[in-house]
PDB file of C-alpha atoms in Angstrom:
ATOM      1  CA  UNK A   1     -42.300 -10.042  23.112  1.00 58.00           C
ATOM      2  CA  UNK A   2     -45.253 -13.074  23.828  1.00 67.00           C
ATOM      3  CA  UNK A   3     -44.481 -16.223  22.627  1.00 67.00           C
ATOM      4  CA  UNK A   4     -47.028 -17.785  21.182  1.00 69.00           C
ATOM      5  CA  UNK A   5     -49.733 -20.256  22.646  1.00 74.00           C
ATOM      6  CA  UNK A   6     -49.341 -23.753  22.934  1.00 70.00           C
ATOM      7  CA  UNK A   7     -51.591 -26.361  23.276  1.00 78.00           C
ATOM      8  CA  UNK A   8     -52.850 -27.994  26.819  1.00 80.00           C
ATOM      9  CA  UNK A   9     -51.591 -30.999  25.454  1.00 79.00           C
ATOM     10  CA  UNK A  10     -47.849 -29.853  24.521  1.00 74.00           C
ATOM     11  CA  UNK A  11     -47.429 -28.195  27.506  1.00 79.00           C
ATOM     12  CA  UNK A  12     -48.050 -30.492  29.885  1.00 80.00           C
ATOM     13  CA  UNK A  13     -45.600 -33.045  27.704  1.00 78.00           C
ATOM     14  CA  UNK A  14     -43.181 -29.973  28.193  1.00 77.00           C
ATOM     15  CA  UNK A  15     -44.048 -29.524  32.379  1.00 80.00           C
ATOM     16  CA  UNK A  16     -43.794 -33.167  32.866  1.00 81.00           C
ATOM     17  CA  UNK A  17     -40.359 -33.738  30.998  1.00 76.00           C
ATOM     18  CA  UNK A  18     -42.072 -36.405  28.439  1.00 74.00           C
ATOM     19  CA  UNK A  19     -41.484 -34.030  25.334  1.00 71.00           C
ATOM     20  CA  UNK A  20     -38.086 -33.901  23.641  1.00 72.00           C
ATOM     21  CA  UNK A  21     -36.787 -31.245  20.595  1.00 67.00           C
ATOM     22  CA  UNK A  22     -35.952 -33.152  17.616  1.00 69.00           C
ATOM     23  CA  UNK A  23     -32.034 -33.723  17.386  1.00 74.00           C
ATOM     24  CA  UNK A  24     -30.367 -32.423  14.738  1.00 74.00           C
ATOM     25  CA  UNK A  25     -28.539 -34.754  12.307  1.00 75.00           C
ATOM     26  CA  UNK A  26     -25.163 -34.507  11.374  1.00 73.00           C
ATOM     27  CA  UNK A  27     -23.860 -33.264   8.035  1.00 70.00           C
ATOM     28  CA  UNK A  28     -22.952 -36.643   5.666  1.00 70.00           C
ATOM     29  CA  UNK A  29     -19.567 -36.403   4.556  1.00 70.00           C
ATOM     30  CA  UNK A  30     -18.947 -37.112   1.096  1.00 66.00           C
ATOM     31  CA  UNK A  31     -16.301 -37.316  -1.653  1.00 64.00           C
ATOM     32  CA  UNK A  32     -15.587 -34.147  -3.566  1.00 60.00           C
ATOM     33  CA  UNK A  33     -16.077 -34.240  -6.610  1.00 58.00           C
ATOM     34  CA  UNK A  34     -15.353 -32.005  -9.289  1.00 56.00           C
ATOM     35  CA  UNK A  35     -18.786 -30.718 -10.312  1.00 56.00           C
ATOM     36  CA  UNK A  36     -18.886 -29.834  -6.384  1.00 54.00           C
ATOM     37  CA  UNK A  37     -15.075 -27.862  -7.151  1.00 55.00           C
ATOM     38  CA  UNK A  38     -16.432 -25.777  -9.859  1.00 54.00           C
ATOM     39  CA  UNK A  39     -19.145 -24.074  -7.465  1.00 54.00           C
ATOM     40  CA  UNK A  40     -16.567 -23.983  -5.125  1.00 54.00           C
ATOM     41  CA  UNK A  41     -14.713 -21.423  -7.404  1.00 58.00           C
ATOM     42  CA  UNK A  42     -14.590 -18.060  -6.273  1.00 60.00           C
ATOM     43  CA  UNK A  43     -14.948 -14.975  -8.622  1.00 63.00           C
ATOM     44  CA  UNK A  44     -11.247 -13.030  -9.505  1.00 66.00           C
ATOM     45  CA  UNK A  45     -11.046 -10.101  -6.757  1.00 70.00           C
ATOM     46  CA  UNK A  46     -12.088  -6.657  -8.278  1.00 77.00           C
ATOM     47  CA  UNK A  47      -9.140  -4.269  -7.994  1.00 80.00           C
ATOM     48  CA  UNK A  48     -10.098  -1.841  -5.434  1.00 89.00           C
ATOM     49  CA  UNK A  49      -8.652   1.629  -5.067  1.00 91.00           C
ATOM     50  CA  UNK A  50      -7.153   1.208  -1.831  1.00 92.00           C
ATOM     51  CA  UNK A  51      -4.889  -1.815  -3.348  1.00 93.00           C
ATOM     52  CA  UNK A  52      -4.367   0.123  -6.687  1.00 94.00           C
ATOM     53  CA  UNK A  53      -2.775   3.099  -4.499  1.00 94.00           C
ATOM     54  CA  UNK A  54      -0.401   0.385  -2.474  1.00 95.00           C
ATOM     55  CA  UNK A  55       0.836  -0.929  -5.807  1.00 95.00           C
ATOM     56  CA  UNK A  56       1.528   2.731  -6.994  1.00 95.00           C
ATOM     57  CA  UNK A  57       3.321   3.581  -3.462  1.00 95.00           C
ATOM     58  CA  UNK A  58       5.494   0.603  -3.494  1.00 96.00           C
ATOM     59  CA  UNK A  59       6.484   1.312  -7.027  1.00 96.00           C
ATOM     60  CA  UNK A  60       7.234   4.954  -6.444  1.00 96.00           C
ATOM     61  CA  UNK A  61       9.258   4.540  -3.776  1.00 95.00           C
ATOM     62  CA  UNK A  62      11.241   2.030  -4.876  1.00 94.00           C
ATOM     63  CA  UNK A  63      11.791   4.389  -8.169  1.00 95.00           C
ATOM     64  CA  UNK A  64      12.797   7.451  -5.740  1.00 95.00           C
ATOM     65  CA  UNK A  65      15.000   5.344  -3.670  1.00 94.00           C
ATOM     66  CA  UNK A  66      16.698   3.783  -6.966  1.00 93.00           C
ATOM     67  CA  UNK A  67      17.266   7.184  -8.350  1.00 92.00           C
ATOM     68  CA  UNK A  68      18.771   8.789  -5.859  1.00 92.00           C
ATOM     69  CA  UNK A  69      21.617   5.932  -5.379  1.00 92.00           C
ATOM     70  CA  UNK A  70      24.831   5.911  -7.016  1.00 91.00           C
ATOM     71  CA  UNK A  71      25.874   2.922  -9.299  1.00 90.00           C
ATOM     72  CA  UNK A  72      26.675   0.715  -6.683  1.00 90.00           C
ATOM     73  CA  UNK A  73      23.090   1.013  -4.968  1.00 90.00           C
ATOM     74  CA  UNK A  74      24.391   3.540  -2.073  1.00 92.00           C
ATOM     75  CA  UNK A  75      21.465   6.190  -1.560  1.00 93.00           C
ATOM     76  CA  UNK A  76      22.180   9.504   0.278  1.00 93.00           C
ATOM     77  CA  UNK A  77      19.886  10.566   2.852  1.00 93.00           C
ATOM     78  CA  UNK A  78      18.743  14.285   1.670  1.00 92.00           C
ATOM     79  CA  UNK A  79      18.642  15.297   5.459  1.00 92.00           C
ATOM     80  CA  UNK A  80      20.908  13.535   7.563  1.00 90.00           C
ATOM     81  CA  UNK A  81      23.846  13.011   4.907  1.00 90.00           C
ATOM     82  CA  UNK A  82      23.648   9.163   6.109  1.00 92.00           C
ATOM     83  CA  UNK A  83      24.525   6.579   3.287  1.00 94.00           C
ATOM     84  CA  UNK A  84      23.236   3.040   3.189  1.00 92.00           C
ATOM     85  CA  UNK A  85      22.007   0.748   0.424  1.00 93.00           C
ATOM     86  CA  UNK A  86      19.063   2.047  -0.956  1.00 92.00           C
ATOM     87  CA  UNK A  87      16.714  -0.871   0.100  1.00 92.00           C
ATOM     88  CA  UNK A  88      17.656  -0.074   3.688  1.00 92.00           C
ATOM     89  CA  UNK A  89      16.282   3.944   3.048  1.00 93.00           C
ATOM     90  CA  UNK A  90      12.595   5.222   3.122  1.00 92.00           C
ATOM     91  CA  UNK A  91      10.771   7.724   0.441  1.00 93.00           C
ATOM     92  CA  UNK A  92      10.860  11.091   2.266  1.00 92.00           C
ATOM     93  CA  UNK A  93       8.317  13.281   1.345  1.00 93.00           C
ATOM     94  CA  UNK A  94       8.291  16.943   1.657  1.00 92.00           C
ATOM     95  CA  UNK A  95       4.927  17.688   2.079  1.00 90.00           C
ATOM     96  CA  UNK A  96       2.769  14.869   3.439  1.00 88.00           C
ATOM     97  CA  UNK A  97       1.642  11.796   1.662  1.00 89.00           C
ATOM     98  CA  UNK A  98      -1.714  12.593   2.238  1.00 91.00           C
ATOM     99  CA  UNK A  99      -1.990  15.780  -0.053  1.00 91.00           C
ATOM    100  CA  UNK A 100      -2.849  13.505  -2.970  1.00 92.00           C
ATOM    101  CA  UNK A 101      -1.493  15.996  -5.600  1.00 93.00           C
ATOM    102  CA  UNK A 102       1.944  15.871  -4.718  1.00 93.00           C
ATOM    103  CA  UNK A 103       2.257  12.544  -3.494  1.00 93.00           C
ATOM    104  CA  UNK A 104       3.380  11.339  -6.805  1.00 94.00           C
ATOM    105  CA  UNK A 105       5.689  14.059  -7.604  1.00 93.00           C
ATOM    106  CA  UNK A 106       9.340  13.591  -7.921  1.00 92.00           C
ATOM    107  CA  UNK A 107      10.370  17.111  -6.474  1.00 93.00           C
ATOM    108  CA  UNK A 108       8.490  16.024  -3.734  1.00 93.00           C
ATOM    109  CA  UNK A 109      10.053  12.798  -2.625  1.00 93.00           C
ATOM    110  CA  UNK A 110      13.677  11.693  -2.073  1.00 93.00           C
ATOM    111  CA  UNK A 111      15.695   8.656  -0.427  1.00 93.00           C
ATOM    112  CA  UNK A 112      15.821   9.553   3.358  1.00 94.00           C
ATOM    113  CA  UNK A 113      17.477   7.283   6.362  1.00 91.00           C
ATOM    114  CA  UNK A 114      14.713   5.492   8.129  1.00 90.00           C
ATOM    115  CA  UNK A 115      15.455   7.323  11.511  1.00 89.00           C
ATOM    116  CA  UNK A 116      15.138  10.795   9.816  1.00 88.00           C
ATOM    117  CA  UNK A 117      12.128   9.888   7.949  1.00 85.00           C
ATOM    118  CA  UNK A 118      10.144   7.857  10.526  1.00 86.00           C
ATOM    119  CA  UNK A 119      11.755   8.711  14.335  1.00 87.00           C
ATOM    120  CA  UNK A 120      12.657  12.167  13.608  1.00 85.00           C
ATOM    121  CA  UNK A 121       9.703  13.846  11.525  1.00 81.00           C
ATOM    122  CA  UNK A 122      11.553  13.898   8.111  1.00 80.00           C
ATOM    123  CA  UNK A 123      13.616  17.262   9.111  1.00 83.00           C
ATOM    124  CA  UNK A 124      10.706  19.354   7.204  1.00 87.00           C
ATOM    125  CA  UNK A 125      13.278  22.499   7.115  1.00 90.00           C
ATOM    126  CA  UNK A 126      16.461  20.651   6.048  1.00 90.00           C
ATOM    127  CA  UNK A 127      13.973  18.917   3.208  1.00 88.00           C
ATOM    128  CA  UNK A 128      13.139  22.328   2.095  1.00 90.00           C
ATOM    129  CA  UNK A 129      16.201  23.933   1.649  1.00 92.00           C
ATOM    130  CA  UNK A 130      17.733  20.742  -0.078  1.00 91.00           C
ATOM    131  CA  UNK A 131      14.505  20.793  -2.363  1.00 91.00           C
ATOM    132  CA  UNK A 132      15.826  24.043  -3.005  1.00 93.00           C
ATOM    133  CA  UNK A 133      19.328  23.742  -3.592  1.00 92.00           C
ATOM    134  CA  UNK A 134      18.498  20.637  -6.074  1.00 92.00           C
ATOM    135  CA  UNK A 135      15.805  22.176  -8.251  1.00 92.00           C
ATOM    136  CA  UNK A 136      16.121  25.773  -7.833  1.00 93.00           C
ATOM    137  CA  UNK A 137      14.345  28.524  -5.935  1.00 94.00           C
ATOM    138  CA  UNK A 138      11.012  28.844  -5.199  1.00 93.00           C
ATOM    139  CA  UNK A 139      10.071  25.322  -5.670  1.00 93.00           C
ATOM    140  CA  UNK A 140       8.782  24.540  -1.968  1.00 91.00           C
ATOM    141  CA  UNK A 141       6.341  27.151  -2.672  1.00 94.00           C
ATOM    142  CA  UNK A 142       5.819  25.636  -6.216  1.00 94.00           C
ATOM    143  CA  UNK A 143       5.296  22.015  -4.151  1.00 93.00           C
ATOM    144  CA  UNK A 144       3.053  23.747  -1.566  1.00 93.00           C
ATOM    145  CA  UNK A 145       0.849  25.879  -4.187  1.00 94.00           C
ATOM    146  CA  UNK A 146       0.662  22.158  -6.080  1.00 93.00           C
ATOM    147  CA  UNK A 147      -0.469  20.850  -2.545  1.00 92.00           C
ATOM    148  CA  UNK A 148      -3.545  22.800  -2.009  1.00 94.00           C
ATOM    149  CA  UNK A 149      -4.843  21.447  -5.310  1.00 94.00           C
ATOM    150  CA  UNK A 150      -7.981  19.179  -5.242  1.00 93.00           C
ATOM    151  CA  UNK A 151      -6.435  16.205  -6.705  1.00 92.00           C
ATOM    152  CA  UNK A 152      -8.888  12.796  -6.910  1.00 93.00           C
ATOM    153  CA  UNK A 153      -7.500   9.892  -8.821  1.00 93.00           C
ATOM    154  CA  UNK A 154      -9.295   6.845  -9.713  1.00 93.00           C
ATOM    155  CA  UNK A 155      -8.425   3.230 -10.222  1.00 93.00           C
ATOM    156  CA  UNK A 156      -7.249   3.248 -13.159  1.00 93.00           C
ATOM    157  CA  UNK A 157      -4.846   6.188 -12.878  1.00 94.00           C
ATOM    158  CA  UNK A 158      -2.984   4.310 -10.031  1.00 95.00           C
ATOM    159  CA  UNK A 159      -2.993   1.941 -12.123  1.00 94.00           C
ATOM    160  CA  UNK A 160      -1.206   3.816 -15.035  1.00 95.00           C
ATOM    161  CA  UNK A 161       1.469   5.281 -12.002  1.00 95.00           C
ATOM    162  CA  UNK A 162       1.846   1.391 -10.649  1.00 95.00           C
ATOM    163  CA  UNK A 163       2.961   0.216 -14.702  1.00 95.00           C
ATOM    164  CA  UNK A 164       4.836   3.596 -15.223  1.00 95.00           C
ATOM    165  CA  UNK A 165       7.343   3.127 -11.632  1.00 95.00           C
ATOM    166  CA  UNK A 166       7.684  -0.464 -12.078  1.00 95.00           C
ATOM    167  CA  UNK A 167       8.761  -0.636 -15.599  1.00 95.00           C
ATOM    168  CA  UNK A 168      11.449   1.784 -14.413  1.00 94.00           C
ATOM    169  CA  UNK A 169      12.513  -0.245 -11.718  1.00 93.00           C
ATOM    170  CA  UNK A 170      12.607  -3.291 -13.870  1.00 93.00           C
ATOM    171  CA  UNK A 171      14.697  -0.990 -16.721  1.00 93.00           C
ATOM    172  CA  UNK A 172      17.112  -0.218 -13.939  1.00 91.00           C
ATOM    173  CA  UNK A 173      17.467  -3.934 -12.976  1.00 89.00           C
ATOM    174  CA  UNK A 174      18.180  -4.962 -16.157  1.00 90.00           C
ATOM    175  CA  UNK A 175      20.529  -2.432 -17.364  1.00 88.00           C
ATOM    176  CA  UNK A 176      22.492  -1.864 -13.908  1.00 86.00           C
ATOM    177  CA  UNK A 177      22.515  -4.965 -12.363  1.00 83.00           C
ATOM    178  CA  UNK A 178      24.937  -3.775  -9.516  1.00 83.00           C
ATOM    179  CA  UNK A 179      22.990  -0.877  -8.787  1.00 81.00           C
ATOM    180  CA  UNK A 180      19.682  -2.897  -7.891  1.00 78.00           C
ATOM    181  CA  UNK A 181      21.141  -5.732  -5.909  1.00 78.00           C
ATOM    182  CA  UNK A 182      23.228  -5.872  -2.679  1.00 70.00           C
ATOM    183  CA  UNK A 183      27.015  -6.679  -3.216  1.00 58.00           C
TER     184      UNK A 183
END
């Protein structure tokens, strides 16, 4: 890359020391005022789908976890047996959250101890044959066909799953009051 020529006269101010680049001048600093505030406004964030699926998830699984405890908010662990209150369990799923067509489905998921869900790989096996001896045979195959299935959701339908889990969870807080918080 050249730069680009200068005059005889600029450069020997430049050689010589003589010539000087302008100094910039601070910014003023002025009151705000409110005509000033309302540029300052920023837009309302767009709902994106990544933040529409996080609503949805923490929705479910506090739905799963709910429905699996007894009236006094005590959830059983499907794998381990372990009991604890059911804000101190995880959603287990079956088959992984990332096949997107049974992510949302209830067969699929069920309160689990955190250690079994997260340290210990869920117990896939023990999942399965609990799966089984809850909803009848054949439905881990039923759950795995359902798995395969291209499933794409948009906005909008994790936004329907989001309203549908959480006015559940709020119907459950209302109506059994001792089952939702910690005694």
């Amino acid at each position: 890359m050249t730069l680009p020529k200068r005059s005889k006269k600029r450069q020997a101010m430049i050689d010589s020391g003589a010539y000087q680049p302008p100094k910039r001048k601070p910014m003023k600093r002025t009151a705000f005022t409110a005509k000033q505030g309302l540029s300052l406004l920023k837009k309302p964030k767009k709902e994106t789908k990544s933040k529409a699926m996080k609503a949805a998830d923490k929705w479910f699984s506090e739905w799963i976890r709910l429905r699996d405890s007894d009236e006094h908010g005590i959830a059983t662990c499907i794998t381990s047996g372990r009991r604890a209150h059911w804000r101190e369990m995880d959603c287990g799923h079956y088959l992984s959250r990332a096949k997107m067509s049974t992510r949302y489905d209830e067969r699929n998921c069920h309160a689990q101890s955190k250690m079994a869900n997260r340290f210990q790989g869920g117990h896939f096996m023990e999942h399965g044959f609990r799966i089984e001896e809850k909803y009848g045979r054949g439905t881990c195959h039923a759950l795995a066909i359902k798995a395969m299935q291209p499933c794409k959701r948009t906005i909008s339908d994790y936004l329907f799953l989001a309203s549908v889990y959480k006015e559940r969870v709020k119907w459950i807080e209302a109506h059994e009051p001792d089952k939702y918080t910690r005694t």
